Every structure is written in structure tokens, then in C-alpha cells.
mmCIF file of C-alpha atoms in Angstrom:
data_model
loop_
_atom_site.group_PDB
_atom_site.id
_atom_site.type_symbol
_atom_site.label_atom_id
_atom_site.label_comp_id
_atom_site.label_asym_id
_atom_site.label_seq_id
_atom_site.Cartn_x
_atom_site.Cartn_y
_atom_site.Cartn_z
ATOM 1 C CA UNK G 1 -8.650 -57.338 36.284
ATOM 2 C CA UNK G 2 -6.696 -57.295 33.135
ATOM 3 C CA UNK G 3 -2.958 -56.211 32.767
ATOM 4 C CA UNK G 4 -2.067 -53.903 29.812
ATOM 5 C CA UNK G 5 1.108 -53.439 28.721
ATOM 6 C CA UNK G 6 2.525 -49.517 28.781
ATOM 7 C CA UNK G 7 2.176 -47.920 25.371
ATOM 8 C CA UNK G 8 4.735 -45.314 24.590
ATOM 9 C CA UNK G 9 2.589 -41.771 24.784
ATOM 10 C CA UNK G 10 3.542 -38.707 21.999
ATOM 11 C CA UNK G 11 2.755 -36.338 24.791
ATOM 12 C CA UNK G 12 4.750 -33.037 24.952
ATOM 13 C CA UNK G 13 5.507 -31.805 27.979
ATOM 14 C CA UNK G 14 6.779 -27.941 29.394
ATOM 15 C CA UNK G 15 9.703 -28.449 31.797
ATOM 16 C CA UNK G 16 9.712 -24.249 32.799
ATOM 17 C CA UNK G 17 8.348 -24.927 36.293
ATOM 18 C CA UNK G 18 9.791 -26.354 39.326
ATOM 19 C CA UNK G 19 9.292 -29.838 39.031
ATOM 20 C CA UNK G 20 7.911 -30.752 35.213
ATOM 21 C CA UNK G 21 8.959 -33.235 34.043
ATOM 22 C CA UNK G 22 12.527 -33.156 32.438
ATOM 23 C CA UNK G 23 13.727 -36.947 32.265
ATOM 24 C CA UNK G 24 10.847 -39.107 32.715
ATOM 25 C CA UNK G 25 12.827 -42.338 32.444
ATOM 26 C CA UNK G 26 14.152 -41.400 36.133
ATOM 27 C CA UNK G 27 10.887 -41.406 37.706
ATOM 28 C CA UNK G 28 7.427 -43.566 36.743
ATOM 29 C CA UNK G 29 4.394 -40.951 35.284
ATOM 30 C CA UNK G 30 2.312 -39.461 38.041
ATOM 31 C CA UNK G 31 -0.844 -40.695 36.879
ATOM 32 C CA UNK G 32 -0.319 -43.605 34.246
ATOM 33 C CA UNK G 33 -3.872 -44.937 32.442
ATOM 34 C CA UNK G 34 -3.164 -47.971 30.157
ATOM 35 C CA UNK G 35 -7.132 -48.822 28.015
ATOM 36 C CA UNK G 36 -9.400 -47.797 31.182
ATOM 37 C CA UNK G 37 -12.841 -49.348 31.114
ATOM 38 C CA UNK G 38 -15.542 -48.039 33.466
ATOM 39 C CA UNK G 39 -19.232 -49.432 32.909
ATOM 40 C CA UNK G 40 -22.467 -48.447 34.854
ATOM 41 C CA UNK G 41 -24.867 -51.175 34.468
ATOM 42 C CA UNK G 42 -25.027 -51.115 30.514
ATOM 43 C CA UNK G 43 -23.696 -48.188 29.918
ATOM 44 C CA UNK G 44 -19.870 -47.282 29.208
ATOM 45 C CA UNK G 45 -18.753 -44.495 30.327
ATOM 46 C CA UNK G 46 -15.198 -45.269 29.462
ATOM 47 C CA UNK G 47 -13.812 -46.868 26.764
ATOM 48 C CA UNK G 48 -10.026 -47.284 26.695
ATOM 49 C CA UNK G 49 -8.219 -44.401 28.288
ATOM 50 C CA UNK G 50 -5.063 -44.068 27.499
ATOM 51 C CA UNK G 51 -3.645 -40.820 29.230
ATOM 52 C CA UNK G 52 0.137 -40.175 31.059
ATOM 53 C CA UNK G 53 0.430 -37.334 33.019
ATOM 54 C CA UNK G 54 4.507 -36.808 35.258
ATOM 55 C CA UNK G 55 5.549 -35.601 38.321
ATOM 56 C CA UNK G 56 5.207 -31.659 37.873
ATOM 57 C CA UNK G 57 2.292 -30.986 35.241
ATOM 58 C CA UNK G 58 -0.626 -29.839 35.223
ATOM 59 C CA UNK G 59 -3.399 -31.636 32.320
ATOM 60 C CA UNK G 60 -6.822 -30.359 32.070
ATOM 61 C CA UNK G 61 -9.241 -32.104 30.536
ATOM 62 C CA UNK G 62 -11.582 -31.133 28.578
ATOM 63 C CA UNK G 63 -14.894 -32.330 26.501
ATOM 64 C CA UNK G 64 -18.853 -32.144 26.965
ATOM 65 C CA UNK G 65 -21.105 -33.350 29.420
ATOM 66 C CA UNK G 66 -21.199 -36.998 29.633
ATOM 67 C CA UNK G 67 -17.439 -37.638 27.993
ATOM 68 C CA UNK G 68 -16.455 -39.457 31.312
ATOM 69 C CA UNK G 69 -14.295 -36.749 32.417
ATOM 70 C CA UNK G 70 -15.259 -36.574 36.326
ATOM 71 C CA UNK G 71 -15.444 -40.183 36.328
ATOM 72 C CA UNK G 72 -11.746 -40.424 34.849
ATOM 73 C CA UNK G 73 -10.932 -38.460 37.857
ATOM 74 C CA UNK G 74 -12.900 -40.356 40.691
ATOM 75 C CA UNK G 75 -11.100 -43.430 39.260
ATOM 76 C CA UNK G 76 -7.865 -42.353 40.110
ATOM 77 C CA UNK G 77 -9.085 -41.453 43.242
ATOM 78 C CA UNK G 78 -10.582 -45.174 43.298
ATOM 79 C CA UNK G 79 -13.735 -43.167 43.941
ATOM 80 C CA UNK G 80 -14.638 -45.550 41.201
ATOM 81 C CA UNK G 81 -13.324 -49.052 40.654
ATOM 82 C CA UNK G 82 -11.870 -49.502 36.863
ATOM 83 C CA UNK G 83 -13.807 -52.618 35.858
ATOM 84 C CA UNK G 84 -10.647 -53.236 32.807
ATOM 85 C CA UNK G 85 -7.221 -51.849 31.934
ATOM 86 C CA UNK G 86 -4.206 -50.267 34.326
ATOM 87 C CA UNK G 87 -4.420 -46.831 36.281
ATOM 88 C CA UNK G 88 -1.673 -46.234 38.697
ATOM 89 C CA UNK G 89 -0.258 -43.643 40.577
ATOM 90 C CA UNK G 90 3.488 -42.623 41.443
ATOM 91 C CA UNK G 91 3.910 -46.001 40.008
ATOM 92 C CA UNK G 92 1.794 -48.285 42.021
ATOM 93 C CA UNK G 93 -1.632 -49.819 40.839
ATOM 94 C CA UNK G 94 -4.862 -47.247 42.036
ATOM 95 C CA UNK G 95 -6.467 -49.680 44.695
ATOM 96 C CA UNK G 96 -4.448 -52.753 44.081
ATOM 97 C CA UNK G 97 -1.652 -54.711 44.470
ATOM 98 C CA UNK G 98 0.861 -56.435 42.150
ATOM 99 C CA UNK G 99 1.830 -59.689 43.247
ATOM 100 C CA UNK G 100 3.193 -62.510 40.802
ATOM 101 C CA UNK G 101 1.811 -60.550 37.993
ATOM 102 C CA UNK G 102 -2.039 -60.488 38.571
ATOM 103 C CA UNK G 103 -3.144 -57.623 40.221
ATOM 104 C CA UNK G 104 -5.289 -57.852 43.804
ATOM 105 C CA UNK G 105 -7.603 -55.426 45.463
ATOM 106 C CA UNK G 106 -6.704 -53.889 48.526
ATOM 107 C CA UNK G 107 -8.658 -53.788 51.242
ATOM 108 C CA UNK G 108 -10.744 -50.497 52.439
ATOM 109 C CA UNK G 109 -8.660 -49.300 55.070
ATOM 110 C CA UNK G 110 -5.315 -49.267 52.654
ATOM 111 C CA UNK G 111 -6.855 -47.909 49.857
ATOM 112 C CA UNK G 112 -7.964 -45.274 52.486
ATOM 113 C CA UNK G 113 -4.564 -44.549 53.240
ATOM 114 C CA UNK G 114 -2.975 -44.459 49.875
ATOM 115 C CA UNK G 115 -5.851 -42.307 48.654
ATOM 116 C CA UNK G 116 -4.465 -39.346 51.647
ATOM 117 C CA UNK G 117 -1.932 -38.510 48.928
ATOM 118 C CA UNK G 118 -4.044 -37.663 46.378
ATOM 119 C CA UNK G 119 -5.953 -34.045 47.336
ATOM 120 C CA UNK G 120 -9.200 -33.828 45.458
ATOM 121 C CA UNK G 121 -11.520 -30.769 45.132
ATOM 122 C CA UNK G 122 -15.184 -30.705 43.985
ATOM 123 C CA UNK G 123 -17.900 -28.858 41.751
ATOM 124 C CA UNK G 124 -19.162 -28.673 45.337
ATOM 125 C CA UNK G 125 -17.447 -27.799 48.297
ATOM 126 C CA UNK G 126 -18.326 -30.459 50.600
ATOM 127 C CA UNK G 127 -16.881 -28.377 53.933
ATOM 128 C CA UNK G 128 -18.774 -29.198 57.039
ATOM 129 C CA UNK G 129 -21.367 -26.567 57.935
ATOM 130 C CA UNK G 130 -20.787 -26.717 61.393
ATOM 131 C CA UNK G 131 -17.297 -25.691 61.803
ATOM 132 C CA UNK G 132 -15.343 -23.144 61.743
ATOM 133 C CA UNK G 133 -12.534 -22.842 58.083
ATOM 134 C CA UNK G 134 -10.113 -23.904 60.255
ATOM 135 C CA UNK G 135 -11.882 -26.687 61.906
ATOM 136 C CA UNK G 136 -12.809 -28.285 58.496
ATOM 137 C CA UNK G 137 -8.410 -27.539 57.627
ATOM 138 C CA UNK G 138 -7.370 -29.325 60.429
ATOM 139 C CA UNK G 139 -10.193 -32.655 60.497
ATOM 140 C CA UNK G 140 -8.375 -34.511 58.072
ATOM 141 C CA UNK G 141 -4.898 -33.889 60.141
ATOM 142 C CA UNK G 142 -6.198 -34.842 63.193
ATOM 143 C CA UNK G 143 -7.825 -37.311 62.898
ATOM 144 C CA UNK G 144 -6.466 -39.368 59.781
ATOM 145 C CA UNK G 145 -3.006 -38.663 60.306
ATOM 146 C CA UNK G 146 -3.297 -38.139 63.943
ATOM 147 C CA UNK G 147 -1.174 -35.025 63.750
ATOM 148 C CA UNK G 148 -1.214 -33.102 67.581
ATOM 149 C CA UNK G 149 -3.586 -30.773 67.247
ATOM 150 C CA UNK G 150 -1.577 -27.519 67.948
ATOM 151 C CA UNK G 151 0.662 -28.565 64.564
ATOM 152 C CA UNK G 152 -2.724 -28.985 62.762
ATOM 153 C CA UNK G 153 -3.511 -25.797 63.648
ATOM 154 C CA UNK G 154 -0.694 -23.850 62.983
ATOM 155 C CA UNK G 155 -0.584 -25.689 58.911
ATOM 156 C CA UNK G 156 -3.646 -24.915 59.076
ATOM 157 C CA UNK G 157 -3.550 -20.919 59.516
ATOM 158 C CA UNK G 158 -1.078 -20.898 56.548
ATOM 159 C CA UNK G 159 -2.951 -22.864 54.305
ATOM 160 C CA UNK G 160 -5.683 -20.428 54.987
ATOM 161 C CA UNK G 161 -2.856 -17.471 54.249
ATOM 162 C CA UNK G 162 -1.728 -19.124 51.427
ATOM 163 C CA UNK G 163 -5.202 -19.076 49.746
ATOM 164 C CA UNK G 164 -6.217 -15.940 50.704
ATOM 165 C CA UNK G 165 -8.117 -16.611 53.556
ATOM 166 C CA UNK G 166 -6.221 -15.715 56.819
ATOM 167 C CA UNK G 167 -8.708 -13.469 58.011
ATOM 168 C CA UNK G 168 -10.986 -16.334 57.671
ATOM 169 C CA UNK G 169 -10.094 -18.920 59.899
ATOM 170 C CA UNK G 170 -12.848 -18.761 62.666
ATOM 171 C CA UNK G 171 -16.079 -18.571 59.874
ATOM 172 C CA UNK G 172 -18.479 -20.868 58.975
ATOM 173 C CA UNK G 173 -19.327 -21.495 55.454
ATOM 174 C CA UNK G 174 -22.662 -20.196 55.706
ATOM 175 C CA UNK G 175 -20.615 -16.460 56.013
ATOM 176 C CA UNK G 176 -18.326 -17.340 53.298
ATOM 177 C CA UNK G 177 -18.738 -16.548 49.499
ATOM 178 C CA UNK G 178 -18.736 -19.756 46.972
ATOM 179 C CA UNK G 179 -14.993 -18.427 46.076
ATOM 180 C CA UNK G 180 -13.751 -18.731 49.462
ATOM 181 C CA UNK G 181 -15.492 -22.075 50.464
ATOM 182 C CA UNK G 182 -13.531 -23.322 47.404
ATOM 183 C CA UNK G 183 -10.366 -21.639 48.518
ATOM 184 C CA UNK G 184 -11.099 -23.317 52.051
ATOM 185 C CA UNK G 185 -11.798 -27.166 50.410
ATOM 186 C CA UNK G 186 -8.407 -26.300 48.338
ATOM 187 C CA UNK G 187 -6.785 -25.687 51.505
ATOM 188 C CA UNK G 188 -8.441 -28.962 53.210
ATOM 189 C CA UNK G 189 -7.177 -30.953 50.641
ATOM 190 C CA UNK G 190 -3.302 -29.752 50.529
ATOM 191 C CA UNK G 191 -3.755 -29.957 54.196
ATOM 192 C CA UNK G 192 -2.875 -33.592 53.389
ATOM 193 C CA UNK G 193 0.613 -33.337 51.841
ATOM 194 C CA UNK G 194 -1.052 -34.576 48.574
ATOM 195 C CA UNK G 195 1.353 -35.660 46.392
ATOM 196 C CA UNK G 196 -0.997 -35.306 42.929
ATOM 197 C CA UNK G 197 -4.570 -32.688 43.271
ATOM 198 C CA UNK G 198 -7.543 -33.362 41.157
ATOM 199 C CA UNK G 199 -9.933 -31.205 40.420
ATOM 200 C CA UNK G 200 -13.430 -31.551 39.341
ATOM 201 C CA UNK G 201 -14.519 -28.287 37.742
ATOM 202 C CA UNK G 202 -13.715 -26.497 40.674
ATOM 203 C CA UNK G 203 -15.408 -22.838 39.495
ATOM 204 C CA UNK G 204 -18.017 -24.287 37.618
ATOM 205 C CA UNK G 205 -20.569 -23.658 41.131
ATOM 206 C CA UNK G 206 -19.520 -19.791 41.198
ATOM 207 C CA UNK G 207 -20.926 -16.860 40.381
ATOM 208 C CA UNK G 208 -18.938 -15.571 37.393
ATOM 209 C CA UNK G 209 -16.538 -12.915 39.746
ATOM 210 C CA UNK G 210 -15.987 -15.300 42.358
ATOM 211 C CA UNK G 211 -13.933 -17.901 39.418
ATOM 212 C CA UNK G 212 -11.224 -15.463 39.321
ATOM 213 C CA UNK G 213 -10.045 -16.441 42.626
ATOM 214 C CA UNK G 214 -10.307 -19.730 42.709
ATOM 215 C CA UNK G 215 -8.279 -20.162 39.351
ATOM 216 C CA UNK G 216 -5.362 -17.663 41.058
ATOM 217 C CA UNK G 217 -5.012 -20.258 43.414
ATOM 218 C CA UNK G 218 -4.630 -23.121 41.664
ATOM 219 C CA UNK G 219 -2.174 -20.855 39.286
ATOM 220 C CA UNK G 220 0.048 -20.548 42.549
ATOM 221 C CA UNK G 221 -0.436 -24.437 42.549
ATOM 222 C CA UNK G 222 0.836 -24.977 38.952
ATOM 223 C CA UNK G 223 3.788 -22.752 39.732
ATOM 224 C CA UNK G 224 5.241 -24.306 42.714
ATOM 225 C CA UNK G 225 5.433 -27.483 40.856
ATOM 226 C CA UNK G 226 1.897 -29.116 42.007
ATOM 227 C CA UNK G 227 0.646 -32.239 39.768
ATOM 228 C CA UNK G 228 -2.364 -31.332 39.160
ATOM 229 C CA UNK G 229 -5.430 -33.021 36.995
ATOM 230 C CA UNK G 230 -8.134 -30.538 36.298
ATOM 231 C CA UNK G 231 -11.700 -30.836 34.461
ATOM 232 C CA UNK G 232 -12.817 -27.332 33.646
ATOM 233 C CA UNK G 233 -14.427 -25.491 30.878
ATOM 234 C CA UNK G 234 -12.100 -22.718 31.314
ATOM 235 C CA UNK G 235 -10.577 -22.251 28.303
ATOM 236 C CA UNK G 236 -7.877 -19.338 29.229
ATOM 237 C CA UNK G 237 -7.234 -21.252 32.463
ATOM 238 C CA UNK G 238 -6.351 -24.425 30.428
ATOM 239 C CA UNK G 239 -4.771 -22.143 27.617
ATOM 240 C CA UNK G 240 -2.083 -20.004 30.458
ATOM 241 C CA UNK G 241 -0.995 -22.714 33.257
ATOM 242 C CA UNK G 242 -1.836 -26.843 31.478
ATOM 243 C CA UNK G 243 1.544 -28.620 30.000
ATOM 244 C CA UNK G 244 -1.486 -31.240 28.835
ATOM 245 C CA UNK G 245 -4.929 -30.888 27.297
ATOM 246 C CA UNK G 246 -6.589 -33.905 26.797
ATOM 247 C CA UNK G 247 -10.074 -33.435 24.784
ATOM 248 C CA UNK G 248 -12.635 -36.161 25.715
ATOM 249 C CA UNK G 249 -15.786 -37.588 24.289
ATOM 250 C CA UNK G 250 -17.759 -40.552 24.585
ATOM 251 C CA UNK G 251 -15.836 -42.129 26.778
ATOM 252 C CA UNK G 252 -12.715 -42.037 24.722
ATOM 253 C CA UNK G 253 -9.689 -39.500 24.552
ATOM 254 C CA UNK G 254 -9.890 -38.167 21.615
ATOM 255 C CA UNK G 255 -6.743 -35.350 20.982
ATOM 256 C CA UNK G 256 -4.499 -34.554 23.466
ATOM 257 C CA UNK G 257 -1.333 -32.682 23.028
ATOM 258 C CA UNK G 258 0.420 -29.129 24.122
ATOM 259 C CA UNK G 259 -2.089 -25.899 24.893
ATOM 260 C CA UNK G 260 -1.201 -24.559 21.959
ATOM 261 C CA UNK G 261 -1.831 -27.575 19.778
ATOM 262 C CA UNK G 262 -5.089 -28.586 20.911
ATOM 263 C CA UNK G 263 -6.583 -25.346 21.297
ATOM 264 C CA UNK G 264 -5.396 -23.526 18.341
ATOM 265 C CA UNK G 265 -4.744 -26.279 15.794
ATOM 266 C CA UNK G 266 -6.842 -28.794 16.267
ATOM 267 C CA UNK G 267 -6.704 -32.037 14.119
ATOM 268 C CA UNK G 268 -9.991 -33.934 14.966
ATOM 269 C CA UNK G 269 -13.167 -32.085 14.218
ATOM 270 C CA UNK G 270 -14.898 -33.225 17.029
ATOM 271 C CA UNK G 271 -12.941 -30.871 18.856
ATOM 272 C CA UNK G 272 -13.011 -28.256 16.392
ATOM 273 C CA UNK G 273 -16.212 -28.549 16.833
ATOM 274 C CA UNK G 274 -16.626 -28.412 20.612
ATOM 275 C CA UNK G 275 -14.031 -25.468 20.747
ATOM 276 C CA UNK G 276 -16.365 -23.710 17.745
ATOM 277 C CA UNK G 277 -18.988 -23.101 20.938
ATOM 278 C CA UNK G 278 -16.707 -22.770 24.084
ATOM 279 C CA UNK G 279 -14.159 -20.072 22.486
#
């Protein structure tokens, strides 16, 4: 795996929310991608991604299907291995350890341990159908973190209340709407106390009238200072909540900047063309 030098970022950041980047020199970016490449066979999906997300920021990735957004998100969580370049979370290489200027791949157990610090919410809710909402949220803390059941259940009830589902703790996924299931999935990810949350088109599988309840939960997380990277087509959410918006196409970041810049005054013709079709 190639080690690349860090390049300066021109990304502007908001500092209104708790935890948003202020003096970024004192701490490493929460996410730093430098020349990240990823191929599947002969298909090169990521072709040198340079991207940075500071602690406390909300970054939104926009772009057409097949542009590499979801693959990049999966690389951040080491669900996919990077072929070239460098990718780090909170200053630590993703899936690797650096020794003597070279990256050495971690064992799967070590990768899994680091992955617990990154929450991920997928398009599909991936809840255990045979478990209640409460049991779905309790599962990882008790099995992975070895928390006592009583402690995990207390925390799970707090999180279900946080996402507006305190009264659904005993309900099974089949008894919940799509929006409710996705909110349980968010609570489940938060139960591991992650320092970074990744959202891969979390509302794309929902009926339009259910989208708002999921976005409201994400807005609350943003206000509380959670660092988030969100793949979405919800332009209104990006305009309202994001600190930085990146438009991707063909496996590269075409344009990045503040929402008012990228969404209101895009500099690249490809960005303008995409936005003209979704706004």
C-alpha cells in the first residue's frame, strides 16, 4: 500500500456546532483520504480520492449512482480494502498500522476492534428480525463490548427514546415502519459510542413520508457535534446541515466546499448538470 504525503485541503468548515472544527492544527482530521484508489477486477471505482473531514463536521457526499460514494464510505470502515493511497480515521490508518514508514495490515480481530469506533447505517436496515428493537440495540454492546446486560439495556432504552421510539422497545422489525426500523438502526450504531458515524443513503429505501423522521434524528446528531459522513440525495438536508459538500463522479471528487458554494454556485459543469436534474 502506497504512503502518500499529506496535501493541504482547501475545504472551508463551519464552527457553529459543538465539536465542529476550530483550531484544526491541534488534532488530526477525523477522516483523511489521500489519493485513495479502489478497483474491483478491471473496474477502477475510486481514482485518487483526496478528502478531509474535521472532528465535529458533517460531510455530505453527492453524485450519480456508480460514482464511488458508497465504496468510499465502505473503505472508511474497512469493509473494503484500499488498493492505493492512504486513509486514516482520527489519525490512525484504516485497517493498518504504520511501522518504519510502511503500512502493515492488521489482523481481522484488530480491524474489528477499531471498527467498533465507527457507526454505520446502511440503505437497508439490517435488523435481526427475530429480535425486538431493544434486543437489536443491546446485541453489539453485550456481545462485542461485553457490557453487563443491565447496563446495555439501560443505555439502549435511552437511545430508543433519543430517536423517538421509547414506546417501541418491545416491537419486532416486522411491526415497525421503514422509518422506525431505520431509527432503530441508528440507535444500534450509537450504542457502541462511535466517534464517527457513516450513513449510506439512509433514506433511499423509505417511502417519501417517512424520510423526514430519519433526517430529524440525523439533524439532532449534527447539532450535538457528532462527526458524520453522509451519502445522500437529500439536497435540502445537505444545504441545511452539512459543513462540507463533495460532489463525486467517475471515482473522483469533482468539487468540494461549503454547501452554499457547491450547491448555490458550483464551479464545474458536471456539478451544475447533476444539480439541475435533482433540484
